[in-house]
PDB file of N, CA and C in Angstrom:
ATOM      1  N   PHE N   8      16.865  62.886  20.050  1.00  0.00           N
ATOM      2  CA  PHE N   8      16.766  62.580  21.463  1.00  0.00           C
ATOM      3  C   PHE N   8      17.917  63.266  22.193  1.00  0.00           C
ATOM      4  N   ASN N   9      17.602  64.020  23.216  1.00  0.00           N
ATOM      5  CA  ASN N   9      18.607  64.726  24.006  1.00  0.00           C
ATOM      6  C   ASN N   9      19.018  63.843  25.175  1.00  0.00           C
ATOM      7  N   LYS N  10      20.280  63.367  25.155  1.00  0.00           N
ATOM      8  CA  LYS N  10      20.767  62.464  26.193  1.00  0.00           C
ATOM      9  C   LYS N  10      20.786  63.117  27.566  1.00  0.00           C
ATOM     10  N   THR N  11      21.110  64.381  27.625  1.00  0.00           N
ATOM     11  CA  THR N  11      21.177  65.076  28.908  1.00  0.00           C
ATOM     12  C   THR N  11      19.798  65.223  29.529  1.00  0.00           C
ATOM     13  N   MET N  12      18.855  65.711  28.739  1.00  0.00           N
ATOM     14  CA  MET N  12      17.511  65.989  29.249  1.00  0.00           C
ATOM     15  C   MET N  12      16.609  64.754  29.203  1.00  0.00           C
ATOM     16  N   GLU N  13      17.078  63.697  28.515  1.00  0.00           N
ATOM     17  CA  GLU N  13      16.349  62.441  28.365  1.00  0.00           C
ATOM     18  C   GLU N  13      14.940  62.644  27.811  1.00  0.00           C
ATOM     19  N   ASP N  14      14.883  63.439  26.714  1.00  0.00           N
ATOM     20  CA  ASP N  14      13.603  63.645  26.034  1.00  0.00           C
ATOM     21  C   ASP N  14      13.848  63.984  24.564  1.00  0.00           C
ATOM     22  N   TRP N  15      12.774  63.982  23.810  1.00  0.00           N
ATOM     23  CA  TRP N  15      12.825  64.364  22.401  1.00  0.00           C
ATOM     24  C   TRP N  15      12.544  65.852  22.317  1.00  0.00           C
ATOM     25  N   ARG N  16      13.315  66.583  21.532  1.00  0.00           N
ATOM     26  CA  ARG N  16      13.112  68.021  21.380  1.00  0.00           C
ATOM     27  C   ARG N  16      13.658  68.489  20.038  1.00  0.00           C
ATOM     28  N   VAL N  17      13.184  69.625  19.596  1.00  0.00           N
ATOM     29  CA  VAL N  17      13.687  70.219  18.358  1.00  0.00           C
ATOM     30  C   VAL N  17      15.079  70.770  18.641  1.00  0.00           C
ATOM     31  N   HIS N  18      16.007  70.495  17.745  1.00  0.00           N
ATOM     32  CA  HIS N  18      17.364  71.016  17.871  1.00  0.00           C
ATOM     33  C   HIS N  18      17.493  72.155  16.872  1.00  0.00           C
ATOM     34  N   THR N  19      17.714  73.375  17.364  1.00  0.00           N
ATOM     35  CA  THR N  19      17.612  74.570  16.526  1.00  0.00           C
ATOM     36  C   THR N  19      18.915  74.999  15.875  1.00  0.00           C
ATOM     37  N   GLY N  20      19.935  74.162  15.942  1.00  0.00           N
ATOM     38  CA  GLY N  20      21.205  74.537  15.330  1.00  0.00           C
ATOM     39  C   GLY N  20      21.965  73.309  14.904  1.00  0.00           C
ATOM     40  N   ALA N  21      23.273  73.483  14.768  1.00  0.00           N
ATOM     41  CA  ALA N  21      24.155  72.371  14.415  1.00  0.00           C
ATOM     42  C   ALA N  21      25.210  72.251  15.507  1.00  0.00           C
ATOM     43  N   ASP N  22      25.449  71.035  15.962  1.00  0.00           N
ATOM     44  CA  ASP N  22      26.516  70.786  16.914  1.00  0.00           C
ATOM     45  C   ASP N  22      27.747  70.351  16.139  1.00  0.00           C
ATOM     46  N   ILE N  23      28.832  71.092  16.304  1.00  0.00           N
ATOM     47  CA  ILE N  23      30.068  70.825  15.586  1.00  0.00           C
ATOM     48  C   ILE N  23      31.087  70.311  16.589  1.00  0.00           C
ATOM     49  N   SER N  24      31.421  69.054  16.461  1.00  0.00           N
ATOM     50  CA  SER N  24      32.334  68.394  17.386  1.00  0.00           C
ATOM     51  C   SER N  24      33.706  69.056  17.350  1.00  0.00           C
ATOM     52  N   ALA N  25      34.252  69.329  18.539  1.00  0.00           N
ATOM     53  CA  ALA N  25      35.590  69.909  18.655  1.00  0.00           C
ATOM     54  C   ALA N  25      36.058  69.744  20.094  1.00  0.00           C
ATOM     55  N   ASN N  26      37.343  69.647  20.278  1.00  0.00           N
ATOM     56  CA  ASN N  26      37.891  69.544  21.622  1.00  0.00           C
ATOM     57  C   ASN N  26      37.656  70.835  22.386  1.00  0.00           C
ATOM     58  N   ALA N  27      37.481  70.724  23.697  1.00  0.00           N
ATOM     59  CA  ALA N  27      37.352  71.905  24.547  1.00  0.00           C
ATOM     60  C   ALA N  27      38.577  72.789  24.336  1.00  0.00           C
ATOM     61  N   GLY N  28      38.335  74.080  24.204  1.00  0.00           N
ATOM     62  CA  GLY N  28      39.410  75.038  23.984  1.00  0.00           C
ATOM     63  C   GLY N  28      39.685  75.359  22.535  1.00  0.00           C
ATOM     64  N   THR N  29      39.127  74.568  21.609  1.00  0.00           N
ATOM     65  CA  THR N  29      39.317  74.843  20.184  1.00  0.00           C
ATOM     66  C   THR N  29      38.770  76.236  19.867  1.00  0.00           C
ATOM     67  N   PRO N  30      39.539  77.080  19.180  1.00  0.00           N
ATOM     68  CA  PRO N  30      39.042  78.417  18.844  1.00  0.00           C
ATOM     69  C   PRO N  30      37.770  78.344  17.987  1.00  0.00           C
ATOM     70  N   VAL N  31      36.840  79.241  18.280  1.00  0.00           N
ATOM     71  CA  VAL N  31      35.595  79.379  17.525  1.00  0.00           C
ATOM     72  C   VAL N  31      35.684  80.689  16.763  1.00  0.00           C
ATOM     73  N   CYS N  32      35.476  80.622  15.440  1.00  0.00           N
ATOM     74  CA  CYS N  32      35.637  81.792  14.577  1.00  0.00           C
ATOM     75  C   CYS N  32      34.298  82.259  14.022  1.00  0.00           C
ATOM     76  N   ALA N  33      34.207  83.567  13.815  1.00  0.00           N
ATOM     77  CA  ALA N  33      33.016  84.163  13.202  1.00  0.00           C
ATOM     78  C   ALA N  33      32.844  83.611  11.795  1.00  0.00           C
ATOM     79  N   ILE N  34      31.596  83.299  11.425  1.00  0.00           N
ATOM     80  CA  ILE N  34      31.342  82.756  10.084  1.00  0.00           C
ATOM     81  C   ILE N  34      31.213  83.853   9.029  1.00  0.00           C
ATOM     82  N   GLY N  35      31.201  85.115   9.470  1.00  0.00           N
ATOM     83  CA  GLY N  35      31.111  86.226   8.529  1.00  0.00           C
ATOM     84  C   GLY N  35      31.394  87.542   9.229  1.00  0.00           C
ATOM     85  N   ASP N  36      31.559  88.594   8.448  1.00  0.00           N
ATOM     86  CA  ASP N  36      31.770  89.928   9.004  1.00  0.00           C
ATOM     87  C   ASP N  36      30.522  90.377   9.738  1.00  0.00           C
ATOM     88  N   GLY N  37      30.711  91.166  10.792  1.00  0.00           N
ATOM     89  CA  GLY N  37      29.557  91.689  11.512  1.00  0.00           C
ATOM     90  C   GLY N  37      29.938  92.415  12.779  1.00  0.00           C
ATOM     91  N   THR N  38      28.918  92.675  13.595  1.00  0.00           N
ATOM     92  CA  THR N  38      29.084  93.372  14.869  1.00  0.00           C
ATOM     93  C   THR N  38      28.545  92.490  15.988  1.00  0.00           C
ATOM     94  N   VAL N  39      29.316  92.363  17.060  1.00  0.00           N
ATOM     95  CA  VAL N  39      28.870  91.567  18.204  1.00  0.00           C
ATOM     96  C   VAL N  39      27.684  92.289  18.841  1.00  0.00           C
ATOM     97  N   GLU N  40      26.538  91.622  18.802  1.00  0.00           N
ATOM     98  CA  GLU N  40      25.292  92.200  19.319  1.00  0.00           C
ATOM     99  C   GLU N  40      25.091  91.883  20.796  1.00  0.00           C
ATOM    100  N   ASP N  41      25.523  90.687  21.220  1.00  0.00           N
ATOM    101  CA  ASP N  41      25.284  90.279  22.605  1.00  0.00           C
ATOM    102  C   ASP N  41      26.301  89.232  23.026  1.00  0.00           C
ATOM    103  N   VAL N  42      26.636  89.239  24.306  1.00  0.00           N
ATOM    104  CA  VAL N  42      27.466  88.218  24.947  1.00  0.00           C
ATOM    105  C   VAL N  42      26.812  87.960  26.292  1.00  0.00           C
ATOM    106  N   TYR N  43      26.401  86.710  26.538  1.00  0.00           N
ATOM    107  CA  TYR N  43      25.698  86.397  27.780  1.00  0.00           C
ATOM    108  C   TYR N  43      25.798  84.905  28.079  1.00  0.00           C
ATOM    109  N   THR N  44      25.353  84.537  29.261  1.00  0.00           N
ATOM    110  CA  THR N  44      25.282  83.123  29.621  1.00  0.00           C
ATOM    111  C   THR N  44      23.821  82.714  29.670  1.00  0.00           C
ATOM    112  N   ASP N  45      23.446  81.802  28.787  1.00  0.00           N
ATOM    113  CA  ASP N  45      22.102  81.259  28.737  1.00  0.00           C
ATOM    114  C   ASP N  45      22.009  80.108  29.740  1.00  0.00           C
ATOM    115  N   GLU N  46      20.924  80.056  30.491  1.00  0.00           N
ATOM    116  CA  GLU N  46      20.754  79.041  31.530  1.00  0.00           C
ATOM    117  C   GLU N  46      20.927  77.620  30.990  1.00  0.00           C
ATOM    118  N   MET N  47      20.435  77.342  29.801  1.00  0.00           N
ATOM    119  CA  MET N  47      20.497  75.996  29.246  1.00  0.00           C
ATOM    120  C   MET N  47      21.622  75.804  28.220  1.00  0.00           C
ATOM    121  N   MET N  48      21.951  76.851  27.443  1.00  0.00           N
ATOM    122  CA  MET N  48      22.911  76.700  26.346  1.00  0.00           C
ATOM    123  C   MET N  48      24.286  77.287  26.653  1.00  0.00           C
ATOM    124  N   GLY N  49      24.471  77.827  27.836  1.00  0.00           N
ATOM    125  CA  GLY N  49      25.790  78.270  28.272  1.00  0.00           C
ATOM    126  C   GLY N  49      26.220  79.601  27.682  1.00  0.00           C
ATOM    127  N   VAL N  50      27.530  79.799  27.696  1.00  0.00           N
ATOM    128  CA  VAL N  50      28.111  81.061  27.233  1.00  0.00           C
ATOM    129  C   VAL N  50      27.796  81.228  25.750  1.00  0.00           C
ATOM    130  N   THR N  51      27.265  82.413  25.415  1.00  0.00           N
ATOM    131  CA  THR N  51      26.715  82.685  24.087  1.00  0.00           C
ATOM    132  C   THR N  51      27.251  83.993  23.530  1.00  0.00           C
ATOM    133  N   VAL N  52      27.581  83.989  22.234  1.00  0.00           N
ATOM    134  CA  VAL N  52      27.947  85.200  21.499  1.00  0.00           C
ATOM    135  C   VAL N  52      27.010  85.292  20.303  1.00  0.00           C
ATOM    136  N   VAL N  53      26.418  86.479  20.104  1.00  0.00           N
ATOM    137  CA  VAL N  53      25.534  86.725  18.954  1.00  0.00           C
ATOM    138  C   VAL N  53      26.179  87.794  18.077  1.00  0.00           C
ATOM    139  N   ILE N  54      26.305  87.496  16.786  1.00  0.00           N
ATOM    140  CA  ILE N  54      26.876  88.443  15.819  1.00  0.00           C
ATOM    141  C   ILE N  54      25.811  88.820  14.805  1.00  0.00           C
ATOM    142  N   ASP N  55      25.631  90.124  14.628  1.00  0.00           N
ATOM    143  CA  ASP N  55      24.709  90.650  13.613  1.00  0.00           C
ATOM    144  C   ASP N  55      25.517  90.884  12.342  1.00  0.00           C
ATOM    145  N   HIS N  56      25.129  90.192  11.271  1.00  0.00           N
ATOM    146  CA  HIS N  56      25.841  90.295  10.002  1.00  0.00           C
ATOM    147  C   HIS N  56      25.161  91.261   9.035  1.00  0.00           C
ATOM    148  N   GLY N  57      24.094  91.916   9.476  1.00  0.00           N
ATOM    149  CA  GLY N  57      23.340  92.788   8.585  1.00  0.00           C
ATOM    150  C   GLY N  57      22.399  91.963   7.729  1.00  0.00           C
ATOM    151  N   ASN N  58      21.593  92.607   6.935  1.00  0.00           N
ATOM    152  CA  ASN N  58      20.646  91.921   6.044  1.00  0.00           C
ATOM    153  C   ASN N  58      19.782  90.910   6.793  1.00  0.00           C
ATOM    154  N   GLU N  59      19.414  91.258   8.048  1.00  0.00           N
ATOM    155  CA  GLU N  59      18.532  90.400   8.860  1.00  0.00           C
ATOM    156  C   GLU N  59      19.132  89.019   9.142  1.00  0.00           C
ATOM    157  N   THR N  60      20.468  88.940   9.212  1.00  0.00           N
ATOM    158  CA  THR N  60      21.136  87.666   9.476  1.00  0.00           C
ATOM    159  C   THR N  60      22.009  87.770  10.723  1.00  0.00           C
ATOM    160  N   LYS N  61      21.854  86.791  11.617  1.00  0.00           N
ATOM    161  CA  LYS N  61      22.649  86.726  12.846  1.00  0.00           C
ATOM    162  C   LYS N  61      23.192  85.317  13.013  1.00  0.00           C
ATOM    163  N   SER N  62      24.387  85.214  13.586  1.00  0.00           N
ATOM    164  CA  SER N  62      24.926  83.908  13.961  1.00  0.00           C
ATOM    165  C   SER N  62      25.027  83.861  15.479  1.00  0.00           C
ATOM    166  N   VAL N  63      24.735  82.679  16.033  1.00  0.00           N
ATOM    167  CA  VAL N  63      24.705  82.487  17.484  1.00  0.00           C
ATOM    168  C   VAL N  63      25.645  81.325  17.811  1.00  0.00           C
ATOM    169  N   TYR N  64      26.633  81.591  18.654  1.00  0.00           N
ATOM    170  CA  TYR N  64      27.642  80.610  19.047  1.00  0.00           C
ATOM    171  C   TYR N  64      27.404  80.289  20.518  1.00  0.00           C
ATOM    172  N   GLN N  65      27.143  79.010  20.833  1.00  0.00           N
ATOM    173  CA  GLN N  65      26.814  78.638  22.205  1.00  0.00           C
ATOM    174  C   GLN N  65      27.666  77.465  22.671  1.00  0.00           C
ATOM    175  N   ASN N  66      27.688  77.273  23.980  1.00  0.00           N
ATOM    176  CA  ASN N  66      28.497  76.246  24.628  1.00  0.00           C
ATOM    177  C   ASN N  66      29.970  76.639  24.569  1.00  0.00           C
ATOM    178  N   LEU N  67      30.223  77.952  24.691  1.00  0.00           N
ATOM    179  CA  LEU N  67      31.586  78.470  24.651  1.00  0.00           C
ATOM    180  C   LEU N  67      32.226  78.422  26.041  1.00  0.00           C
ATOM    181  N   MET N  68      33.542  78.579  26.082  1.00  0.00           N
ATOM    182  CA  MET N  68      34.262  78.719  27.340  1.00  0.00           C
ATOM    183  C   MET N  68      33.831  80.025  28.005  1.00  0.00           C
ATOM    184  N   GLU N  69      34.038  80.100  29.312  1.00  0.00           N
ATOM    185  CA  GLU N  69      33.663  81.305  30.073  1.00  0.00           C
ATOM    186  C   GLU N  69      34.316  82.573  29.515  1.00  0.00           C
ATOM    187  N   ALA N  70      35.585  82.494  29.146  1.00  0.00           N
ATOM    188  CA  ALA N  70      36.315  83.672  28.675  1.00  0.00           C
ATOM    189  C   ALA N  70      36.183  83.793  27.161  1.00  0.00           C
ATOM    190  N   VAL N  71      35.333  84.722  26.711  1.00  0.00           N
ATOM    191  CA  VAL N  71      35.217  84.975  25.273  1.00  0.00           C
ATOM    192  C   VAL N  71      36.197  86.092  24.905  1.00  0.00           C
ATOM    193  N   THR N  72      36.476  86.230  23.625  1.00  0.00           N
ATOM    194  CA  THR N  72      37.483  87.201  23.184  1.00  0.00           C
ATOM    195  C   THR N  72      36.870  88.430  22.533  1.00  0.00           C
ATOM    196  N   VAL N  73      35.542  88.568  22.605  1.00  0.00           N
ATOM    197  CA  VAL N  73      34.860  89.720  22.025  1.00  0.00           C
ATOM    198  C   VAL N  73      33.918  90.329  23.060  1.00  0.00           C
ATOM    199  N   ALA N  74      33.503  91.560  22.781  1.00  0.00           N
ATOM    200  CA  ALA N  74      32.555  92.262  23.644  1.00  0.00           C
ATOM    201  C   ALA N  74      31.483  92.896  22.767  1.00  0.00           C
ATOM    202  N   VAL N  75      30.356  93.218  23.376  1.00  0.00           N
ATOM    203  CA  VAL N  75      29.265  93.873  22.655  1.00  0.00           C
ATOM    204  C   VAL N  75      29.802  95.123  21.963  1.00  0.00           C
ATOM    205  N   GLY N  76      29.458  95.249  20.682  1.00  0.00           N
ATOM    206  CA  GLY N  76      29.876  96.399  19.889  1.00  0.00           C
ATOM    207  C   GLY N  76      31.124  96.169  19.057  1.00  0.00           C
ATOM    208  N   ASP N  77      31.887  95.101  19.363  1.00  0.00           N
ATOM    209  CA  ASP N  77      33.091  94.810  18.572  1.00  0.00           C
ATOM    210  C   ASP N  77      32.730  94.493  17.128  1.00  0.00           C
ATOM    211  N   LYS N  78      33.541  94.968  16.203  1.00  0.00           N
ATOM    212  CA  LYS N  78      33.419  94.601  14.795  1.00  0.00           C
ATOM    213  C   LYS N  78      34.292  93.372  14.581  1.00  0.00           C
ATOM    214  N   VAL N  79      33.742  92.361  13.907  1.00  0.00           N
ATOM    215  CA  VAL N  79      34.515  91.155  13.611  1.00  0.00           C
ATOM    216  C   VAL N  79      34.499  90.901  12.108  1.00  0.00           C
ATOM    217  N   ARG N  80      35.521  90.202  11.663  1.00  0.00           N
ATOM    218  CA  ARG N  80      35.602  89.787  10.272  1.00  0.00           C
ATOM    219  C   ARG N  80      35.495  88.274  10.233  1.00  0.00           C
ATOM    220  N   ALA N  81      35.076  87.734   9.118  1.00  0.00           N
ATOM    221  CA  ALA N  81      35.006  86.271   8.969  1.00  0.00           C
ATOM    222  C   ALA N  81      36.350  85.685   9.355  1.00  0.00           C
ATOM    223  N   GLY N  82      36.333  84.678  10.229  1.00  0.00           N
ATOM    224  CA  GLY N  82      37.553  84.013  10.661  1.00  0.00           C
ATOM    225  C   GLY N  82      38.130  84.535  11.961  1.00  0.00           C
ATOM    226  N   ASP N  83      37.650  85.695  12.436  1.00  0.00           N
ATOM    227  CA  ASP N  83      38.122  86.205  13.728  1.00  0.00           C
ATOM    228  C   ASP N  83      37.650  85.283  14.855  1.00  0.00           C
ATOM    229  N   THR N  84      38.497  85.069  15.841  1.00  0.00           N
ATOM    230  CA  THR N  84      38.135  84.236  16.986  1.00  0.00           C
ATOM    231  C   THR N  84      37.198  85.000  17.910  1.00  0.00           C
ATOM    232  N   VAL N  85      36.100  84.344  18.300  1.00  0.00           N
ATOM    233  CA  VAL N  85      35.142  84.952  19.226  1.00  0.00           C
ATOM    234  C   VAL N  85      35.184  84.291  20.601  1.00  0.00           C
ATOM    235  N   GLY N  86      35.828  83.137  20.696  1.00  0.00           N
ATOM    236  CA  GLY N  86      35.917  82.399  21.954  1.00  0.00           C
ATOM    237  C   GLY N  86      36.461  81.012  21.685  1.00  0.00           C
ATOM    238  N   GLY N  87      36.245  80.124  22.645  1.00  0.00           N
ATOM    239  CA  GLY N  87      36.685  78.745  22.490  1.00  0.00           C
ATOM    240  C   GLY N  87      35.576  77.786  22.862  1.00  0.00           C
ATOM    241  N   VAL N  88      35.630  76.577  22.327  1.00  0.00           N
ATOM    242  CA  VAL N  88      34.640  75.550  22.648  1.00  0.00           C
ATOM    243  C   VAL N  88      34.738  75.239  24.138  1.00  0.00           C
ATOM    244  N   GLY N  89      33.574  75.194  24.804  1.00  0.00           N
ATOM    245  CA  GLY N  89      33.541  74.907  26.231  1.00  0.00           C
ATOM    246  C   GLY N  89      32.633  73.743  26.556  1.00  0.00           C
ATOM    247  N   LYS N  90      32.223  73.688  27.810  1.00  0.00           N
ATOM    248  CA  LYS N  90      31.259  72.689  28.297  1.00  0.00           C
ATOM    249  C   LYS N  90      30.285  73.423  29.216  1.00  0.00           C
ATOM    250  N   THR N  91      29.707  74.516  28.708  1.00  0.00           N
ATOM    251  CA  THR N  91      28.851  75.363  29.539  1.00  0.00           C
ATOM    252  C   THR N  91      27.362  75.166  29.279  1.00  0.00           C
ATOM    253  N   ALA N  92      26.997  74.393  28.247  1.00  0.00           N
ATOM    254  CA  ALA N  92      25.580  74.185  27.916  1.00  0.00           C
ATOM    255  C   ALA N  92      25.016  73.067  28.790  1.00  0.00           C
ATOM    256  N   GLU N  93      24.301  73.445  29.826  1.00  0.00           N
ATOM    257  CA  GLU N  93      23.724  72.455  30.746  1.00  0.00           C
ATOM    258  C   GLU N  93      22.811  71.466  30.033  1.00  0.00           C
ATOM    259  N   SER N  94      22.115  71.918  28.995  1.00  0.00           N
ATOM    260  CA  SER N  94      21.169  71.039  28.306  1.00  0.00           C
ATOM    261  C   SER N  94      21.848  70.049  27.361  1.00  0.00           C
ATOM    262  N   GLU N  95      23.164  70.208  27.157  1.00  0.00           N
ATOM    263  CA  GLU N  95      23.895  69.302  26.260  1.00  0.00           C
ATOM    264  C   GLU N  95      25.159  68.752  26.925  1.00  0.00           C
ATOM    265  N   ILE N  96      25.205  68.785  28.247  1.00  0.00           N
ATOM    266  CA  ILE N  96      26.410  68.415  28.988  1.00  0.00           C
ATOM    267  C   ILE N  96      26.778  66.938  28.823  1.00  0.00           C
ATOM    268  N   ALA N  97      25.813  66.071  28.499  1.00  0.00           N
ATOM    269  CA  ALA N  97      26.101  64.641  28.333  1.00  0.00           C
ATOM    270  C   ALA N  97      26.792  64.347  26.997  1.00  0.00           C
ATOM    271  N   GLN N  98      26.803  65.307  26.089  1.00  0.00           N
ATOM    272  CA  GLN N  98      27.442  65.126  24.791  1.00  0.00           C
ATOM    273  C   GLN N  98      28.932  65.440  24.895  1.00  0.00           C
ATOM    274  N   PRO N  99      29.726  64.900  23.980  1.00  0.00           N
ATOM    275  CA  PRO N  99      31.143  65.289  23.928  1.00  0.00           C
ATOM    276  C   PRO N  99      31.254  66.786  23.635  1.00  0.00           C
ATOM    277  N   SER N 100      32.420  67.362  23.881  1.00  0.00           N
ATOM    278  CA  SER N 100      32.586  68.802  23.668  1.00  0.00           C
ATOM    279  C   SER N 100      32.268  69.175  22.220  1.00  0.00           C
ATOM    280  N   HIS N 101      31.633  70.351  22.063  1.00  0.00           N
ATOM    281  CA  HIS N 101      31.207  70.791  20.740  1.00  0.00           C
ATOM    282  C   HIS N 101      30.782  72.253  20.771  1.00  0.00           C
ATOM    283  N   LEU N 102      30.717  72.858  19.604  1.00  0.00           N
ATOM    284  CA  LEU N 102      30.130  74.178  19.422  1.00  0.00           C
ATOM    285  C   LEU N 102      28.687  73.985  18.990  1.00  0.00           C
ATOM    286  N   HIS N 103      27.773  74.719  19.602  1.00  0.00           N
ATOM    287  CA  HIS N 103      26.384  74.753  19.141  1.00  0.00           C
ATOM    288  C   HIS N 103      26.259  76.041  18.335  1.00  0.00           C
ATOM    289  N   LEU N 104      25.997  75.914  17.033  1.00  0.00           N
ATOM    290  CA  LEU N 104      25.925  77.060  16.118  1.00  0.00           C
ATOM    291  C   LEU N 104      24.520  77.190  15.551  1.00  0.00           C
ATOM    292  N   GLU N 105      23.985  78.398  15.630  1.00  0.00           N
ATOM    293  CA  GLU N 105      22.688  78.697  15.023  1.00  0.00           C
ATOM    294  C   GLU N 105      22.841  79.886  14.091  1.00  0.00           C
ATOM    295  N   VAL N 106      22.024  79.931  13.045  1.00  0.00           N
ATOM    296  CA  VAL N 106      21.944  81.093  12.166  1.00  0.00           C
ATOM    297  C   VAL N 106      20.478  81.477  12.050  1.00  0.00           C
ATOM    298  N   ILE N 107      20.230  82.767  12.262  1.00  0.00           N
ATOM    299  CA  ILE N 107      18.870  83.304  12.176  1.00  0.00           C
ATOM    300  C   ILE N 107      18.834  84.280  11.007  1.00  0.00           C
ATOM    301  N   GLN N 108      17.935  84.017  10.065  1.00  0.00           N
ATOM    302  CA  GLN N 108      17.810  84.871   8.877  1.00  0.00           C
ATOM    303  C   GLN N 108      16.357  85.273   8.731  1.00  0.00           C
ATOM    304  N   ASP N 109      16.115  86.577   8.656  1.00  0.00           N
ATOM    305  CA  ASP N 109      14.746  87.098   8.561  1.00  0.00           C
ATOM    306  C   ASP N 109      13.869  86.557   9.681  1.00  0.00           C
ATOM    307  N   GLY N 110      14.446  86.405  10.883  1.00  0.00           N
ATOM    308  CA  GLY N 110      13.688  85.971  12.057  1.00  0.00           C
ATOM    309  C   GLY N 110      13.482  84.474  12.181  1.00  0.00           C
ATOM    310  N   ALA N 111      13.956  83.699  11.201  1.00  0.00           N
ATOM    311  CA  ALA N 111      13.783  82.243  11.238  1.00  0.00           C
ATOM    312  C   ALA N 111      15.147  81.561  11.283  1.00  0.00           C
ATOM    313  N   ARG N 112      15.215  80.460  12.005  1.00  0.00           N
ATOM    314  CA  ARG N 112      16.460  79.699  12.049  1.00  0.00           C
ATOM    315  C   ARG N 112      16.627  78.912  10.752  1.00  0.00           C
ATOM    316  N   ILE N 113      17.857  78.967  10.208  1.00  0.00           N
ATOM    317  CA  ILE N 113      18.177  78.197   9.011  1.00  0.00           C
ATOM    318  C   ILE N 113      19.322  77.243   9.345  1.00  0.00           C
ATOM    319  N   ASP N 114      19.560  76.277   8.490  1.00  0.00           N
ATOM    320  CA  ASP N 114      20.609  75.290   8.716  1.00  0.00           C
ATOM    321  C   ASP N 114      21.963  75.965   8.537  1.00  0.00           C
ATOM    322  N   PRO N 115      22.743  76.121   9.629  1.00  0.00           N
ATOM    323  CA  PRO N 115      24.026  76.809   9.515  1.00  0.00           C
ATOM    324  C   PRO N 115      25.063  76.056   8.690  1.00  0.00           C
ATOM    325  N   ILE N 116      24.907  74.759   8.549  1.00  0.00           N
ATOM    326  CA  ILE N 116      25.861  73.959   7.794  1.00  0.00           C
ATOM    327  C   ILE N 116      25.902  74.421   6.338  1.00  0.00           C
ATOM    328  N   GLU N 117      24.777  74.915   5.825  1.00  0.00           N
ATOM    329  CA  GLU N 117      24.727  75.387   4.440  1.00  0.00           C
ATOM    330  C   GLU N 117      25.633  76.585   4.208  1.00  0.00           C
ATOM    331  N   LEU N 118      26.010  77.306   5.260  1.00  0.00           N
ATOM    332  CA  LEU N 118      26.822  78.513   5.123  1.00  0.00           C
ATOM    333  C   LEU N 118      28.306  78.247   5.342  1.00  0.00           C
ATOM    334  N   LEU N 119      28.659  77.069   5.812  1.00  0.00           N
ATOM    335  CA  LEU N 119      30.053  76.772   6.102  1.00  0.00           C
ATOM    336  C   LEU N 119      30.779  76.283   4.859  1.00  0.00           C
ATOM    337  N   PRO N 120      32.103  76.558   4.793  1.00  0.00           N
ATOM    338  CA  PRO N 120      32.868  76.106   3.609  1.00  0.00           C
ATOM    339  C   PRO N 120      32.980  74.586   3.551  1.00  0.00           C
TER     340      PRO N 120
END
């Protein structure tokens, strides 16, 4: 149940609780494919890790630390936790993390240490 939207919906990622401003790090080596603001999910960074795998970081602060085309290594900071996701604004501050593998979303928690 989405408290902000007051409805039931599929949640396509994992929300990782963290204070606003907490650094958000890349989960693996890759190239920044896109940086944009999504109308519902806020400031977004997409990293292409190769092998048909991408990680998507949403609800970031306005000022991200990467740009399209940047090469990142696992652990590099890509931005900070924000409150930019309009569709999740009623929740405490958090990172919304998605992983897309072979065109399908997978549980990102399985990839975290």
